[in-house]
Coordinates of C-alpha atoms in Angstrom, one line a residue:
Chain A
M1 CA 7.6 -52.7 20.6
K2 CA 5.9 -55.1 22.5
T3 CA 1.7 -53.7 23.6
V4 CA 0.4 -54.9 26.5
P5 CA -2.8 -54.6 27.7
C6 CA -2.7 -51.7 30.2
S7 CA -4.8 -49.8 32.4
A8 CA -2.6 -46.5 33.1
V9 CA -2.5 -45.5 30.0
I10 CA -2.9 -41.1 29.9
D11 CA -6.0 -39.6 28.6
G12 CA -6.3 -39.7 25.2
F13 CA -3.5 -42.2 24.0
D14 CA -4.3 -45.1 21.8
P15 CA -3.4 -48.0 24.1
T16 CA -2.4 -50.8 21.0
G17 CA -0.1 -47.8 19.3
G18 CA 3.1 -49.5 18.5
G19 CA 6.9 -48.2 18.2
L20 CA 7.5 -44.7 17.2
T21 CA 8.6 -44.6 13.3
R22 CA 11.8 -43.0 12.6
D23 CA 11.9 -40.4 9.5
A24 CA 15.9 -39.8 8.2
I25 CA 14.7 -36.3 7.6
G26 CA 11.1 -35.9 9.2
L27 CA 9.1 -34.8 5.7
G28 CA 6.2 -37.0 6.6
R29 CA 6.0 -38.3 10.6
V30 CA 3.4 -40.5 12.4
A31 CA 3.1 -38.5 15.5
E32 CA 1.2 -40.2 18.1
K33 CA 1.4 -43.2 20.3
G34 CA 0.4 -44.7 23.6
L35 CA 2.5 -44.5 26.5
D36 CA 2.2 -47.4 28.5
V37 CA 3.1 -46.5 32.2
R38 CA 1.2 -49.3 33.7
H39 CA 3.5 -49.2 36.7
G40 CA 2.6 -46.2 37.7
T41 CA 5.7 -44.6 37.3
I42 CA 6.1 -42.0 34.1
L43 CA 10.3 -41.1 33.8
S44 CA 12.8 -43.7 34.8
L45 CA 16.5 -42.5 35.4
E46 CA 19.1 -45.9 36.2
D47 CA 22.5 -45.1 36.8
I48 CA 23.5 -42.5 34.3
N49 CA 26.5 -41.7 34.1
V50 CA 27.3 -38.4 32.0
S51 CA 31.2 -37.3 31.5
F52 CA 32.3 -34.2 29.7
D53 CA 36.4 -34.7 28.4
G54 CA 36.7 -36.4 32.4
F55 CA 34.8 -34.2 34.1
K56 CA 31.9 -35.9 35.6
A57 CA 28.6 -34.3 35.7
L58 CA 26.0 -36.8 35.9
T59 CA 27.1 -40.0 38.6
N60 CA 24.9 -43.0 38.8
L61 CA 22.2 -41.0 39.2
S62 CA 18.7 -42.4 40.1
L63 CA 15.6 -41.1 39.8
Y64 CA 11.9 -41.8 39.2
I65 CA 8.6 -40.1 38.8
G66 CA 5.6 -41.4 38.8
V67 CA 2.2 -40.1 37.1
G68 CA 0.9 -37.0 37.8
E69 CA 3.2 -36.6 40.6
L70 CA 5.3 -32.7 41.0
R71 CA 8.7 -33.1 41.8
C72 CA 11.0 -30.1 42.3
I73 CA 14.3 -31.1 42.3
I74 CA 17.3 -28.8 44.1
G75 CA 20.9 -27.9 44.3
P76 CA 23.3 -25.9 44.3
N77 CA 25.2 -24.7 40.7
G78 CA 26.6 -27.4 39.1
A79 CA 24.8 -30.0 40.4
G80 CA 23.9 -31.7 37.5
K81 CA 20.2 -30.3 37.4
T82 CA 20.2 -29.1 33.4
T83 CA 22.8 -31.9 32.6
M84 CA 19.9 -33.9 33.6
M85 CA 17.3 -32.3 32.0
D86 CA 19.4 -32.7 28.9
V87 CA 19.9 -36.3 29.0
I88 CA 16.0 -36.8 29.3
T89 CA 14.9 -34.6 26.5
G90 CA 17.5 -35.9 24.2
K91 CA 20.0 -33.3 24.0
T92 CA 23.3 -35.1 25.7
R93 CA 23.8 -39.2 25.8
P94 CA 24.6 -40.6 29.1
T95 CA 28.0 -42.7 29.0
S96 CA 26.0 -45.1 30.4
G97 CA 23.2 -46.1 32.2
S98 CA 19.3 -45.9 30.9
A99 CA 16.5 -43.3 30.7
W100 CA 13.0 -44.9 30.2
F101 CA 9.7 -42.5 29.4
G102 CA 6.9 -45.2 30.7
E103 CA 7.6 -48.6 30.2
T104 CA 8.7 -49.0 26.5
L105 CA 10.6 -45.7 25.4
D106 CA 14.1 -45.9 25.8
L107 CA 15.2 -41.9 25.5
T108 CA 19.0 -42.8 25.2
R109 CA 18.2 -44.2 22.0
M110 CA 16.0 -41.3 20.7
S111 CA 16.0 -38.5 19.0
E112 CA 15.3 -35.1 20.6
V113 CA 12.3 -34.1 18.0
D114 CA 10.3 -38.2 18.8
I115 CA 11.6 -37.8 22.6
A116 CA 9.4 -34.0 22.4
Q117 CA 6.7 -35.1 20.0
A118 CA 6.5 -38.6 22.8
G119 CA 5.1 -35.9 25.4
I120 CA 8.1 -34.8 27.1
G121 CA 8.0 -30.5 27.0
R122 CA 11.0 -28.6 28.3
K123 CA 10.9 -25.1 29.1
L124 CA 14.5 -23.7 28.8
Q125 CA 16.1 -21.8 31.7
K126 CA 16.3 -18.8 29.5
P127 CA 12.7 -18.0 28.4
T128 CA 12.5 -19.1 24.6
V129 CA 9.8 -18.0 22.3
F130 CA 9.7 -16.6 18.8
E131 CA 10.2 -13.4 19.3
A132 CA 9.3 -12.4 15.7
L133 CA 5.5 -14.1 15.5
S134 CA 2.5 -13.2 17.7
V135 CA 1.8 -14.3 20.7
F136 CA -1.0 -16.6 19.0
E137 CA 1.7 -17.9 16.7
N138 CA 3.0 -19.3 19.2
L139 CA 0.9 -20.8 20.7
E140 CA -0.5 -22.5 17.0
L141 CA 2.5 -23.5 16.6
A142 CA 3.4 -25.4 19.6
Q143 CA -0.1 -27.3 19.4
K144 CA 0.2 -30.5 19.2
T145 CA -1.0 -31.6 15.5
D146 CA 1.5 -33.5 13.0
K147 CA 4.0 -31.4 12.5
S148 CA 5.7 -32.7 9.4
V149 CA 6.2 -30.3 6.4
W150 CA 3.4 -31.7 4.2
A151 CA 0.9 -31.1 7.2
S152 CA 2.4 -27.5 8.1
L153 CA 2.0 -26.6 4.1
R154 CA -1.5 -27.4 4.8
A155 CA -2.3 -26.3 7.9
R156 CA -5.3 -24.7 8.7
L157 CA -7.1 -23.4 12.4
S158 CA -10.3 -25.6 13.1
G159 CA -12.8 -24.0 14.8
E160 CA -11.7 -26.3 18.3
Q161 CA -8.4 -25.8 17.6
K162 CA -8.8 -22.1 17.9
D163 CA -10.8 -22.9 21.0
R164 CA -8.0 -24.5 23.1
I165 CA -5.5 -21.3 21.8
D166 CA -7.8 -19.0 23.5
E167 CA -8.9 -21.5 26.1
V168 CA -4.6 -21.3 27.1
L169 CA -4.3 -17.5 26.3
E170 CA -6.8 -17.2 29.3
T171 CA -5.4 -19.4 31.4
I172 CA -2.0 -17.6 31.5
R173 CA -3.7 -14.0 31.2
L174 CA -2.3 -13.1 27.8
G175 CA -5.7 -12.9 26.2
Q176 CA -5.1 -9.4 26.1
S177 CA -1.7 -9.4 24.0
R178 CA -2.7 -12.3 21.3
H179 CA -1.4 -10.7 18.8
R180 CA 1.5 -8.7 20.0
P181 CA 4.8 -10.1 18.7
A182 CA 6.2 -12.2 21.1
G183 CA 9.6 -10.2 21.6
L184 CA 8.2 -7.4 23.2
L185 CA 6.4 -9.2 26.0
S186 CA 7.9 -8.7 29.6
H187 CA 10.1 -11.5 31.1
G188 CA 7.4 -12.2 32.6
Q189 CA 4.7 -12.6 30.8
K190 CA 7.4 -14.4 28.1
Q191 CA 8.1 -17.2 30.5
F192 CA 4.2 -17.4 30.9
L193 CA 4.7 -17.8 27.4
E194 CA 6.3 -20.4 27.3
I195 CA 4.3 -22.4 29.7
G196 CA 1.8 -21.7 27.5
M197 CA 3.3 -23.1 24.7
L198 CA 4.3 -26.4 27.5
L199 CA 0.3 -26.5 28.0
M200 CA -0.4 -26.5 24.2
Q201 CA 1.4 -29.2 23.4
S202 CA -0.4 -31.7 25.9
P203 CA 2.7 -33.2 27.6
Q204 CA 2.8 -36.0 30.1
L205 CA 5.5 -35.1 31.6
L206 CA 6.9 -31.2 31.7
L207 CA 10.2 -30.3 32.4
L208 CA 10.4 -27.1 33.8
D209 CA 14.1 -25.1 34.3
E210 CA 13.5 -22.3 36.8
P211 CA 9.8 -21.3 35.7
V212 CA 9.7 -18.4 38.2
A213 CA 13.2 -16.7 37.7
G214 CA 12.5 -12.8 37.0
M215 CA 8.6 -13.1 38.6
T216 CA 7.2 -10.8 40.7
D217 CA 5.9 -11.8 43.8
A218 CA 2.3 -12.4 42.3
E219 CA 3.3 -13.8 39.0
T220 CA 5.0 -16.9 41.2
E221 CA 2.0 -16.9 43.4
F222 CA -0.1 -17.2 39.9
T223 CA 2.1 -19.6 38.6
A224 CA 2.3 -21.9 42.1
E225 CA -1.8 -22.0 41.3
L226 CA -1.1 -23.7 37.9
F227 CA 1.4 -26.1 38.7
K228 CA -0.5 -27.5 40.9
S229 CA -3.4 -27.5 38.9
L230 CA -1.7 -29.6 36.4
A231 CA 0.2 -32.2 38.9
R232 CA -3.4 -33.8 38.4
K233 CA -3.3 -34.1 34.8
H234 CA 0.4 -34.1 33.8
S235 CA 3.5 -35.1 35.4
L236 CA 6.2 -32.2 36.5
M237 CA 9.5 -32.1 37.4
V238 CA 10.3 -28.2 38.4
V239 CA 14.5 -27.1 39.0
E240 CA 14.2 -24.3 41.1
H241 CA 16.0 -22.2 43.6
D242 CA 13.1 -20.3 45.0
M243 CA 13.2 -22.1 48.4
G244 CA 9.3 -20.4 49.2
F245 CA 8.0 -21.5 45.6
V246 CA 9.1 -25.5 46.3
E247 CA 7.5 -25.2 49.3
T248 CA 4.7 -24.0 48.0
I249 CA 4.3 -26.5 45.2
A250 CA 6.3 -29.7 45.7
D251 CA 5.2 -32.8 47.4
H252 CA 8.2 -34.5 47.3
V253 CA 11.9 -33.0 46.6
T254 CA 15.3 -34.2 45.0
V255 CA 18.2 -32.7 46.0
L256 CA 21.3 -33.1 44.1
H257 CA 24.7 -32.5 44.8
Q258 CA 27.8 -33.2 42.4
G259 CA 25.5 -35.3 39.8
Q260 CA 24.5 -37.2 42.5
V261 CA 20.9 -37.9 44.6
L262 CA 21.8 -36.6 48.2
A263 CA 18.4 -37.1 49.6
E264 CA 15.4 -37.7 48.7
G265 CA 11.5 -37.1 50.5
S266 CA 9.5 -34.4 51.6
L267 CA 10.9 -30.6 51.7
Q268 CA 10.9 -30.9 55.4
Q269 CA 12.8 -34.5 55.2
V270 CA 14.9 -32.6 53.5
Q271 CA 15.5 -29.4 54.9
A272 CA 16.4 -31.4 57.6
D273 CA 19.0 -33.9 56.6
E274 CA 22.4 -32.8 57.9
R275 CA 24.4 -33.7 54.3
V276 CA 21.9 -31.6 52.7
I277 CA 22.7 -28.7 55.4
E278 CA 26.0 -28.6 54.9
V279 CA 26.4 -29.0 50.7
Y280 CA 23.4 -26.3 50.4
L281 CA 20.5 -25.5 53.0
G282 CA 23.1 -24.4 55.1
R283 CA 25.4 -21.4 53.5
Chain B
M1 CA 16.2 -10.4 15.4
N2 CA 12.9 -9.6 18.2
Q3 CA 11.7 -7.1 15.1
P4 CA 8.9 -8.7 13.6
L5 CA 9.9 -9.6 10.6
T6 CA 7.1 -10.7 9.0
L7 CA 5.2 -8.5 8.9
T8 CA 5.2 -7.0 5.6
A9 CA 4.8 -3.8 3.6
A10 CA 1.0 -5.1 3.1
Q11 CA 0.2 -4.6 6.0
K12 CA 1.8 -1.3 7.2
A13 CA 1.5 0.5 4.0
G14 CA -1.8 -0.3 3.5
P15 CA -3.0 -3.5 1.3
K16 CA -3.9 -1.1 -1.2
A17 CA -1.4 0.8 -1.5
T18 CA 1.4 -2.4 -2.5
V19 CA -1.5 -4.1 -4.6
I20 CA -1.5 -0.7 -6.5
A21 CA 2.3 -0.3 -7.0
L22 CA 2.5 -4.3 -7.8
G23 CA 0.1 -4.0 -10.3
L24 CA 2.0 -0.7 -12.1
A25 CA 4.8 -2.2 -12.0
L26 CA 3.4 -5.2 -13.5
A27 CA 1.6 -3.7 -16.4
V28 CA 4.7 -1.8 -17.2
L29 CA 6.5 -4.9 -17.4
V30 CA 4.4 -6.6 -19.0
A31 CA 4.2 -3.4 -21.8
M32 CA 7.7 -3.2 -22.5
P33 CA 7.9 -6.4 -24.5
L34 CA 4.7 -5.5 -26.7
L35 CA 6.2 -1.6 -27.3
H36 CA 9.9 -3.6 -28.4
L37 CA 8.1 -5.2 -30.9
L38 CA 6.8 -1.8 -32.7
P39 CA 9.2 -0.2 -35.1
A40 CA 12.5 1.1 -35.0
E41 CA 11.3 4.9 -35.3
H42 CA 8.3 4.6 -33.4
A43 CA 8.4 7.4 -30.1
L44 CA 7.3 4.5 -27.9
H45 CA 9.8 2.3 -28.6
V46 CA 11.7 0.3 -27.0
S47 CA 15.6 -0.9 -27.3
A48 CA 16.6 -4.4 -27.4
Y49 CA 19.3 -3.2 -25.5
T50 CA 16.8 -1.9 -22.7
L51 CA 14.7 -5.3 -22.9
T52 CA 17.8 -7.3 -22.2
L53 CA 19.1 -4.9 -20.0
V54 CA 15.1 -5.0 -17.9
G55 CA 15.3 -9.2 -18.7
K56 CA 18.5 -9.6 -17.4
I57 CA 17.8 -7.2 -14.1
L58 CA 14.4 -9.2 -14.0
C59 CA 16.2 -12.5 -13.4
Y60 CA 18.8 -11.6 -10.7
A61 CA 15.7 -10.5 -8.7
I62 CA 14.2 -14.1 -9.3
V63 CA 17.7 -14.9 -8.1
A64 CA 17.3 -12.0 -4.8
L65 CA 13.3 -13.3 -3.8
A66 CA 14.8 -16.8 -3.6
L67 CA 17.8 -15.9 -2.1
D68 CA 15.3 -13.9 0.4
L69 CA 13.5 -16.4 1.4
V70 CA 16.4 -18.9 2.4
W71 CA 18.0 -15.7 4.2
G72 CA 15.5 -13.6 5.7
Y73 CA 13.0 -16.6 6.9
A74 CA 15.2 -20.0 7.8
G75 CA 17.7 -17.3 8.5
L76 CA 20.4 -19.5 6.2
L77 CA 22.6 -17.2 4.5
S78 CA 24.2 -18.8 1.5
L79 CA 26.7 -16.9 0.0
G80 CA 26.6 -19.4 -3.1
H81 CA 23.6 -19.3 -4.7
G82 CA 25.5 -18.0 -8.0
L83 CA 26.3 -21.6 -8.5
F84 CA 22.4 -22.7 -8.5
F85 CA 21.9 -20.2 -10.9
A86 CA 25.1 -20.5 -13.2
L87 CA 24.0 -24.7 -13.2
G88 CA 20.1 -23.8 -14.3
G89 CA 21.1 -21.2 -17.1
Y90 CA 24.1 -23.7 -17.9
A91 CA 21.8 -26.8 -18.8
M92 CA 19.8 -23.8 -20.5
G93 CA 23.4 -23.0 -22.5
M94 CA 23.3 -26.7 -23.6
Y95 CA 20.3 -26.8 -25.4
L96 CA 21.2 -23.8 -27.3
M97 CA 24.3 -24.7 -28.0
R98 CA 23.5 -28.6 -29.7
Q99 CA 20.5 -26.1 -31.0
S100 CA 23.1 -23.7 -32.8
A101 CA 25.8 -26.9 -33.8
G102 CA 23.0 -28.4 -35.3
D103 CA 24.4 -31.8 -36.5
G104 CA 27.5 -31.6 -35.5
L105 CA 29.4 -31.0 -31.9
P106 CA 29.0 -27.3 -30.4
A107 CA 32.1 -25.1 -31.8
F108 CA 34.6 -25.5 -28.6
M109 CA 34.6 -29.6 -28.9
S110 CA 36.4 -29.1 -32.1
F111 CA 38.7 -27.0 -31.0
L112 CA 39.4 -28.9 -28.5
A113 CA 39.7 -31.8 -31.2
W114 CA 36.7 -34.0 -29.6
N115 CA 35.2 -36.5 -32.0
E116 CA 32.1 -37.3 -29.9
L117 CA 30.1 -36.1 -26.7
P118 CA 30.4 -36.4 -22.8
W119 CA 27.9 -38.2 -22.2
Y120 CA 26.5 -35.9 -20.1
W121 CA 25.7 -33.8 -23.2
Y122 CA 23.0 -36.5 -24.6
G123 CA 19.4 -35.4 -24.6
T124 CA 20.3 -32.0 -24.5
S125 CA 19.3 -31.1 -28.0
S126 CA 15.7 -32.0 -27.0
F127 CA 14.1 -28.9 -24.7
L128 CA 12.2 -30.9 -22.9
W129 CA 15.7 -32.9 -21.2
A130 CA 17.1 -29.6 -21.0
M131 CA 14.4 -27.6 -18.9
C132 CA 14.3 -31.1 -16.8
L133 CA 18.2 -30.8 -16.1
V134 CA 17.5 -26.7 -15.6
V135 CA 15.1 -28.0 -12.4
L136 CA 17.3 -31.2 -11.6
V137 CA 20.9 -30.5 -11.8
P138 CA 20.7 -27.2 -9.2
G139 CA 17.6 -29.0 -7.1
V140 CA 19.5 -32.1 -6.4
L141 CA 23.4 -30.7 -5.8
A142 CA 21.2 -27.9 -3.0
F143 CA 19.3 -31.2 -2.1
V144 CA 22.4 -33.7 -1.5
F145 CA 24.0 -30.7 0.0
G146 CA 22.0 -29.7 2.2
F147 CA 20.6 -32.8 3.8
F148 CA 24.1 -33.2 4.8
A149 CA 24.5 -30.2 6.5
F150 CA 21.2 -29.9 7.7
R151 CA 21.6 -33.3 9.5
S152 CA 25.3 -32.4 10.7
R153 CA 23.6 -29.0 12.5
I154 CA 26.1 -27.0 10.2
K155 CA 24.5 -23.1 10.6
G156 CA 25.2 -19.3 10.6
V157 CA 28.6 -18.2 9.4
Y158 CA 30.0 -22.2 8.7
F159 CA 27.3 -23.0 6.6
S160 CA 27.7 -19.6 4.9
I161 CA 31.7 -20.8 4.2
M162 CA 30.4 -23.6 3.3
T163 CA 28.0 -22.6 0.3
Q164 CA 30.8 -20.2 -0.8
A165 CA 33.5 -22.8 -1.2
L166 CA 30.6 -24.9 -2.9
T167 CA 30.3 -21.9 -5.7
F168 CA 33.9 -21.3 -5.9
A169 CA 34.5 -25.4 -6.4
G170 CA 32.0 -25.2 -9.2
M171 CA 33.6 -22.4 -11.1
L172 CA 37.4 -24.3 -11.2
L173 CA 35.2 -27.1 -12.1
F174 CA 33.8 -25.2 -14.7
F175 CA 37.0 -23.1 -16.0
R176 CA 38.9 -26.4 -17.0
N177 CA 38.2 -27.2 -20.7
E178 CA 38.5 -31.1 -19.8
T179 CA 35.2 -30.5 -17.7
G180 CA 33.7 -30.0 -21.4
F181 CA 31.4 -26.7 -20.8
G182 CA 33.7 -24.5 -22.8
G183 CA 35.9 -23.4 -20.4
N184 CA 36.3 -19.9 -19.5
N185 CA 34.5 -18.8 -22.6
G186 CA 31.6 -20.6 -21.5
F187 CA 28.7 -21.1 -24.2
T188 CA 27.7 -17.9 -26.2
D189 CA 26.7 -17.5 -30.3
F190 CA 23.7 -18.8 -29.7
K191 CA 21.7 -18.7 -32.9
T192 CA 18.3 -20.5 -32.2
I193 CA 15.7 -21.4 -29.6
L194 CA 12.8 -24.0 -30.2
G195 CA 13.3 -23.2 -33.9
F196 CA 13.3 -19.3 -33.4
S197 CA 15.9 -16.6 -34.3
I198 CA 17.3 -16.1 -31.1
S199 CA 17.6 -11.8 -31.7
A200 CA 14.1 -12.0 -33.3
P201 CA 12.2 -9.2 -31.5
A202 CA 9.3 -11.7 -31.0
T203 CA 12.2 -14.0 -29.5
R204 CA 13.1 -11.4 -27.3
A205 CA 9.8 -10.6 -26.0
T206 CA 8.4 -14.1 -25.0
L207 CA 11.6 -14.7 -23.7
F208 CA 10.8 -11.4 -21.2
L209 CA 7.2 -12.0 -20.8
A210 CA 8.0 -16.0 -19.8
T211 CA 10.5 -13.7 -16.7
V212 CA 8.0 -11.7 -16.1
A213 CA 5.2 -15.1 -15.1
L214 CA 8.3 -16.3 -13.7
L215 CA 9.2 -13.9 -11.3
T216 CA 5.1 -12.9 -10.3
G217 CA 4.5 -17.0 -9.7
S218 CA 7.7 -17.3 -7.4
L219 CA 6.4 -14.0 -5.3
Y220 CA 3.1 -15.2 -5.7
L221 CA 4.3 -18.4 -4.2
G222 CA 6.8 -16.9 -1.2
F223 CA 3.8 -15.5 -0.2
R224 CA 1.8 -18.2 0.0
L225 CA 5.0 -20.1 2.2
A226 CA 5.6 -16.7 4.2
R227 CA 1.3 -17.0 5.3
S228 CA 1.2 -20.3 5.9
K229 CA 2.1 -22.2 8.9
F230 CA 4.8 -23.5 7.4
G231 CA 6.5 -19.5 6.6
R232 CA 6.1 -19.1 10.6
V233 CA 7.8 -22.7 11.3
L234 CA 10.7 -21.3 9.4
T235 CA 10.8 -17.3 10.8
A236 CA 10.9 -19.5 14.8
L237 CA 13.0 -22.2 12.8
R238 CA 15.2 -18.4 12.2
D239 CA 14.7 -17.1 15.5
A240 CA 14.9 -20.2 18.0
E241 CA 16.0 -23.7 17.0
N242 CA 16.2 -25.7 20.3
R243 CA 12.7 -24.3 21.4
L244 CA 11.2 -25.5 18.2
M245 CA 12.7 -28.9 18.1
F246 CA 11.1 -29.3 22.1
C247 CA 8.6 -28.7 20.5
G248 CA 8.2 -31.4 18.0
Y249 CA 9.1 -30.6 14.8
D250 CA 11.9 -31.6 13.0
P251 CA 14.0 -28.7 11.8
R252 CA 15.9 -30.8 9.1
G253 CA 12.9 -31.9 6.6
Y254 CA 11.8 -27.7 6.8
K255 CA 15.1 -26.4 5.9
L256 CA 15.7 -28.9 2.5
F257 CA 12.6 -28.0 1.9
I258 CA 12.9 -24.3 0.8
W259 CA 16.6 -24.7 0.2
T260 CA 16.1 -26.9 -3.1
L261 CA 13.3 -25.0 -3.4
S262 CA 14.9 -21.9 -3.6
A263 CA 18.1 -23.5 -5.4
V264 CA 14.8 -24.9 -8.3
L265 CA 14.0 -20.9 -8.1
C266 CA 18.0 -19.6 -9.4
G267 CA 18.2 -22.3 -11.6
L268 CA 14.9 -21.7 -13.5
A269 CA 16.2 -18.0 -13.3
G270 CA 19.6 -19.1 -14.6
A271 CA 18.0 -20.8 -17.5
L272 CA 15.8 -17.0 -18.9
Y273 CA 19.1 -15.2 -18.2
V274 CA 21.1 -16.8 -20.6
P275 CA 18.9 -17.2 -24.2
Q276 CA 18.4 -13.5 -23.4
V277 CA 21.7 -11.7 -22.1
G278 CA 23.4 -14.6 -24.5
I279 CA 26.3 -15.8 -22.9
I280 CA 27.1 -17.8 -19.9
N281 CA 30.7 -18.6 -18.5
P282 CA 32.2 -19.6 -14.9
S283 CA 32.3 -16.1 -13.7
E284 CA 28.8 -16.2 -13.0
M285 CA 30.0 -18.6 -10.3
A286 CA 32.2 -16.1 -8.8
P287 CA 31.8 -15.8 -5.5
T288 CA 31.5 -11.9 -5.7
Q289 CA 28.8 -12.8 -7.9
S290 CA 26.8 -14.2 -4.7
I291 CA 27.6 -12.0 -2.1
E292 CA 26.2 -9.6 -4.6
A293 CA 23.1 -11.4 -4.4
A294 CA 23.3 -11.0 -0.6
V295 CA 24.0 -7.3 -0.8
W296 CA 20.3 -7.0 -2.7
V297 CA 18.3 -8.9 -0.4
A298 CA 19.8 -7.0 2.8
L299 CA 19.8 -3.5 0.9
G300 CA 15.9 -3.9 0.5
G301 CA 14.9 -6.0 3.2
R302 CA 15.3 -9.4 4.2
G303 CA 12.1 -11.3 5.2
T304 CA 10.1 -9.1 3.3
L305 CA 10.1 -10.7 -0.5
I306 CA 9.4 -7.5 -2.0
G307 CA 12.6 -6.0 -0.7
P308 CA 14.9 -7.9 -2.4
L309 CA 13.0 -7.1 -5.8
L310 CA 13.8 -4.1 -5.2
G311 CA 17.2 -4.3 -3.6
A312 CA 18.2 -6.1 -6.8
G313 CA 16.8 -3.5 -9.7
L314 CA 18.2 -0.7 -7.6
V315 CA 21.8 -2.1 -7.0
N316 CA 21.7 -3.8 -10.6
G317 CA 20.2 0.2 -12.4
M318 CA 22.8 1.6 -9.6
K319 CA 25.8 -0.7 -11.9
S320 CA 24.6 -0.3 -15.4
W321 CA 24.6 3.4 -15.1
F322 CA 27.8 3.3 -12.8
T323 CA 29.7 1.5 -15.5
V324 CA 28.7 3.4 -17.8
A325 CA 29.6 7.0 -16.4
F326 CA 32.2 6.5 -13.9
P327 CA 33.8 2.7 -14.2
E328 CA 36.4 2.3 -11.9
Y329 CA 34.3 4.1 -9.1
W330 CA 31.5 1.2 -9.3
L331 CA 33.2 -0.7 -6.8
F332 CA 33.6 2.0 -4.0
A333 CA 29.9 2.5 -5.0
L334 CA 28.5 -1.0 -3.6
G335 CA 30.6 -0.9 -0.9
A336 CA 29.6 2.2 0.7
L337 CA 26.2 1.7 -0.4
F338 CA 26.5 -1.7 1.5
I339 CA 28.2 0.7 4.7
V340 CA 25.2 2.5 5.0
V341 CA 23.0 0.2 4.9
T342 CA 24.3 -2.0 7.2
L343 CA 24.5 1.4 9.6
Y344 CA 21.2 3.2 9.1
L345 CA 19.2 0.8 7.3
P346 CA 18.9 -2.1 8.9
K347 CA 15.7 -3.4 7.4
G348 CA 16.9 -2.0 4.4
V349 CA 14.2 0.2 1.2
I350 CA 11.1 -1.5 2.7
G351 CA 11.6 -0.8 6.2
L352 CA 12.9 2.3 5.0
I353 CA 9.5 3.0 3.2
K354 CA 7.3 1.9 6.1
R355 CA 8.9 4.8 8.5
R356 CA 7.7 6.9 6.2
G357 CA 4.4 5.4 6.2
E358 CA 3.4 5.1 9.6

C-alpha cells in the first residue's frame, strides 16, 4: 500500500503505517494501521450494486461520509439500509461498485474482522451483548487491543485500561451494574452497553442501526447528547426511524428508497422534497 | 443461554467448600493405588478390579473435561470425541503390541500372513515416539478438521453431525483387517510397558497415579483458561459470534486452539486407558460412545469443568453397577437419566448443588 504524508490522520494513528496484514487463521495479527483521510472523506461508496437471487437490494448506490460527520440514514422498510451496513462491514459482498474506508482501504476486499480492526464499529439492530459475561467484561473484550489468541491467553488489564473501562461505564451510566451479567440488563441498558462497547473499540466510523429502539424518552434524549458529543471525534452513520431523534442529532440526512439514494440534505430539505413525501414521509 | 454459566461452583458454594471437596477427592485418589500395593489379605487392600475400574472412569472424566472445554465454553458440541480418545489409545496400543511381540511381528499380523510392518508402524517400538503419536495423531487430525470446518463457518448441529460422521468413518476404517490395526479385535494381550509387567501391582499403581496427575493437570489448565481473557472470548463466541467479529476478533483461531487442545487431552486420556483396561478396539469409536460423553457433560453441568467430572463418575459408576445387577436395563436407565436431566436439571448436578447452597 502506498503511504503518503498526510495531515488528516485521525487521533493516535501512525501515519506511516503500512497495509493490513492478513493472517490465515488469525492466530497472530497486527492490528493498528494509520487511516489516510486526506480528502476529508472517511467512507466512500460508489455505484454499489447488491442482488440476492435476482432481487436488487442496492442499485448504483453512492454515498460519502465526511470525517467527524454525523449522518442519519432514513428510508422505508426494505430500502436497503441494513444491506448497506452489511456491505460496509464486509458481511455482504457487492456484485459491483467500490467501497473505500479513508483513501486507501478497499472494504470489498477485506474480511469482517479486518474491517472491524481497521476502525469501523457496528451496533446491530437487535441489541447484542455477551449475556453470560458481566458488564465490565463486555467492555473489556471490546477494548482496542491485540485480539489474537496468544495475546488473549496472556492478557492482563493494565491500570490505564481499567480507568478507560470505568470512564466508559460512567459515560453510559452503567457504573452501578458493572458486575451484573449483561443478560440481566433491561433492553435500554443493553443498547447503552453495546454503544459503550463501540466506544471501547475507539473506531473512526460508527455504524448504528436503530440505536434508540425500545428506549424511554429520557434515554433517547441522553443518547442524542452522547452522539452529538461523539461526532467531533468520530464519524457516525445512524439508521433511525424515530424522526424526533433524527431531528435532534442530524446535520445531514440521506433518504434511501429501493436501494438507491432518493434525497440528501438537511432534514428540512429532505422533508420538503416531493419524492420523499411520496414514498416515505407522507404515508 | 442467558444464564451466567461461567460462574463456577467455586464462586457460588464458597471457595473453601470446593477446595476442601477437591482436596479430599484428590487424597482418596492418591491413597487408592498405594492401598493396592498392600498384601491381598490386608483389610484395606484395594483390589485390581476396583483400581482398574476407577482408573478407567478417571480416563473418561478427562474426556468429559475436554468436551466441556469445547462444548460448555466455545459452544461446539462434538459428537466425535471418542475418535480422538481411541486414536490416542491405538497409538499407545501399537507400542504395547510391539513390546509383547519382541523382535517379531504383532500376533494379528502373523495371522494375516504379513511379512513386514506397514510403514506407519515404524518406530512404534520406541516409547518416546509412541508418546509423540499419542499427541500428534489426534492433534493433527483435529487441527485439519477444525481448520476447514471453522473456515467454512460450520456450526451448531451441522458441526455435531460432521464430528459424528468422522468418528463413524474412523470406526469403519479400523474395523478392516487391511488397515493394520487388528480389525474388530483391536489390540489386546499386552505384557509389558517400559519393561515392567503390565499386571504388576506397582505398574497398575503408577498408571493410576499418572491418570490422577493428568486429570488434575487438565482441571488446573481448564480453570486457568476459563478465567483468562481467552475463556471470556470463548464464552462470548458461544453466545454472540457476530458481535465478537464486529469487535475485531477472528473466531477461527480461538475455536481451532481450544478444539485441538481438547482433542490432545482426549488422546492422552486414551493412552492411559489402554494399558489399564488392557484392550482397545474400534468399538471405542462407535458413535454411541461419543454421545455418551456428551451425556456425562450435560448431566454434570456444562461450562463448569467440575460438573462433567462428576457426570462421568456418576454415569460410569451407575453403568458398572447396573451391568452387574440388571444388565438388560442399563440403556433404559441411561435414557431415562438423560430425559430427567434435560427436563429438570438444565444446569446439571452442579446447578442442583448450587441451588441447594443458596
